[in-house]
């Protein structure tokens, strides 16, 4: 878990930092003038505005961890029963020596891709909002 966080955290901080910097500071000041504490202003005003960016960044981080191969292969070489799906698919063997089971590999790849497609379809509107937020100045 820690190694995935080490590689995912810089990406998410980089994306979210630029998004938070694009938010107008006047929103925070207006909430504080209305009597909100800094935490309430962040939680009730700024956080709902950042939901598209949070969903997009979270989904991209999840896809990166879901499809990761090298660390999963390294960490599960001792106990093969705890292999992740990409590593397990890569270890498929044919019935005869030097035979690649392309059909089984492709079928397993499609089955593994289905949860990602479902997540993208569920969060489709948020992803588009997060990717286009701040793109139009005006």
Short mmCIF file of C-alpha atoms in Angstrom, two decimals, residues 1-127:
data_model
loop_
_atom_site.label_atom_id
_atom_site.label_comp_id
_atom_site.label_asym_id
_atom_site.label_seq_id
_atom_site.Cartn_x
_atom_site.Cartn_y
_atom_site.Cartn_z
CA UNK A 1 0.00 0.00 0.00
CA UNK A 2 2.81 2.40 0.89
CA UNK A 3 4.60 1.95 -2.45
CA UNK A 4 1.44 2.71 -4.39
CA UNK A 5 0.91 5.82 -2.26
CA UNK A 6 4.49 6.94 -2.91
CA UNK A 7 3.91 6.89 -6.66
CA UNK A 8 0.30 8.11 -6.67
CA UNK A 9 0.59 10.94 -4.13
CA UNK A 10 2.84 13.26 -6.21
CA UNK A 11 0.47 13.00 -9.19
CA UNK A 12 -2.63 13.71 -7.13
CA UNK A 13 -1.00 16.58 -5.21
CA UNK A 14 0.23 18.13 -8.46
CA UNK A 15 -3.19 17.97 -10.11
CA UNK A 16 -5.16 19.09 -7.07
CA UNK A 17 -2.74 21.91 -6.18
CA UNK A 18 -3.20 23.54 -9.55
CA UNK A 19 -6.95 23.10 -9.25
CA UNK A 20 -7.12 24.62 -5.75
CA UNK A 21 -4.93 27.55 -6.85
CA UNK A 22 -7.44 28.29 -9.62
CA UNK A 23 -10.28 28.72 -7.10
CA UNK A 24 -10.97 32.37 -6.26
CA UNK A 25 -9.91 33.42 -2.77
CA UNK A 26 -12.97 35.61 -2.50
CA UNK A 27 -15.12 32.51 -1.92
CA UNK A 28 -13.21 31.70 1.25
CA UNK A 29 -13.38 35.31 2.41
CA UNK A 30 -17.12 35.56 1.70
CA UNK A 31 -17.78 32.40 3.72
CA UNK A 32 -15.75 33.74 6.62
CA UNK A 33 -17.63 37.06 6.48
CA UNK A 34 -20.85 35.07 6.75
CA UNK A 35 -19.55 33.56 9.99
CA UNK A 36 -17.96 30.31 8.86
CA UNK A 37 -14.74 29.07 10.40
CA UNK A 38 -11.85 28.34 7.99
CA UNK A 39 -12.65 24.61 8.19
CA UNK A 40 -16.35 25.20 7.54
CA UNK A 41 -15.50 27.47 4.60
CA UNK A 42 -13.30 24.77 3.15
CA UNK A 43 -15.72 21.92 3.86
CA UNK A 44 -18.97 23.62 2.88
CA UNK A 45 -17.86 25.98 0.10
CA UNK A 46 -14.60 24.91 -1.52
CA UNK A 47 -14.85 21.13 -1.26
CA UNK A 48 -18.13 20.86 -3.23
CA UNK A 49 -16.53 22.96 -5.97
CA UNK A 50 -13.57 20.60 -6.16
CA UNK A 51 -15.59 17.38 -6.40
CA UNK A 52 -15.06 17.01 -10.18
CA UNK A 53 -11.29 17.33 -9.72
CA UNK A 54 -11.30 14.93 -6.77
CA UNK A 55 -13.32 12.32 -8.66
CA UNK A 56 -11.15 12.63 -11.77
CA UNK A 57 -7.90 12.44 -9.83
CA UNK A 58 -9.13 9.56 -7.69
CA UNK A 59 -10.26 7.59 -10.71
CA UNK A 60 -6.95 8.13 -12.52
CA UNK A 61 -5.04 7.05 -9.40
CA UNK A 62 -7.25 3.96 -9.09
CA UNK A 63 -6.69 3.02 -12.73
CA UNK A 64 -2.94 3.42 -12.27
CA UNK A 65 -2.95 1.11 -9.24
CA UNK A 66 -5.35 -1.34 -10.88
CA UNK A 67 -3.16 -1.81 -13.96
CA UNK A 68 0.22 -1.74 -12.19
CA UNK A 69 2.38 -4.74 -12.99
CA UNK A 70 5.99 -4.43 -11.84
CA UNK A 71 5.47 -3.89 -8.11
CA UNK A 72 2.68 -6.45 -8.02
CA UNK A 73 4.97 -9.01 -9.63
CA UNK A 74 7.81 -8.21 -7.24
CA UNK A 75 5.73 -8.25 -4.06
CA UNK A 76 3.76 -11.39 -4.87
CA UNK A 77 6.62 -13.59 -6.07
CA UNK A 78 6.77 -15.25 -2.64
CA UNK A 79 3.07 -16.07 -2.34
CA UNK A 80 1.51 -16.76 -5.76
CA UNK A 81 -2.02 -17.00 -4.31
CA UNK A 82 -2.00 -13.27 -3.57
CA UNK A 83 -1.14 -12.14 -7.10
CA UNK A 84 -2.99 -9.25 -8.62
CA UNK A 85 -4.99 -9.68 -11.80
CA UNK A 86 -2.41 -8.30 -14.29
CA UNK A 87 0.27 -10.59 -12.87
CA UNK A 88 -2.06 -13.60 -12.88
CA UNK A 89 -3.02 -12.94 -16.51
CA UNK A 90 0.65 -12.67 -17.49
CA UNK A 91 1.34 -16.10 -15.98
CA UNK A 92 -1.25 -17.93 -18.06
CA UNK A 93 0.35 -20.92 -19.72
CA UNK A 94 -0.65 -22.90 -22.75
CA UNK A 95 -1.43 -26.60 -22.88
CA UNK A 96 1.66 -27.32 -24.95
CA UNK A 97 5.17 -25.94 -24.53
CA UNK A 98 5.71 -22.52 -26.16
CA UNK A 99 2.01 -22.05 -26.80
CA UNK A 100 0.56 -18.68 -25.85
CA UNK A 101 -3.11 -18.83 -24.80
CA UNK A 102 -4.11 -15.64 -26.58
CA UNK A 103 -7.84 -16.35 -26.35
CA UNK A 104 -7.78 -16.84 -22.58
CA UNK A 105 -5.56 -13.77 -22.08
CA UNK A 106 -7.88 -11.58 -24.15
CA UNK A 107 -10.98 -12.90 -22.37
CA UNK A 108 -9.43 -12.26 -18.95
CA UNK A 109 -8.38 -8.77 -20.05
CA UNK A 110 -11.94 -7.93 -21.08
CA UNK A 111 -13.35 -9.25 -17.79
CA UNK A 112 -10.80 -7.22 -15.81
CA UNK A 113 -11.58 -4.07 -17.79
CA UNK A 114 -15.32 -4.21 -17.06
CA UNK A 115 -15.10 -2.68 -13.53
CA UNK A 116 -13.07 0.24 -14.88
CA UNK A 117 -15.56 0.86 -17.65
CA UNK A 118 -18.42 0.79 -15.14
CA UNK A 119 -16.62 3.30 -12.90
CA UNK A 120 -15.93 5.62 -15.81
CA UNK A 121 -19.55 5.45 -16.95
CA UNK A 122 -20.83 6.18 -13.43
CA UNK A 123 -18.53 9.18 -12.97
CA UNK A 124 -18.55 10.34 -16.61
CA UNK A 125 -20.06 13.77 -15.94
CA UNK A 126 -17.69 14.46 -13.04
CA UNK A 127 -14.68 13.41 -15.12
#
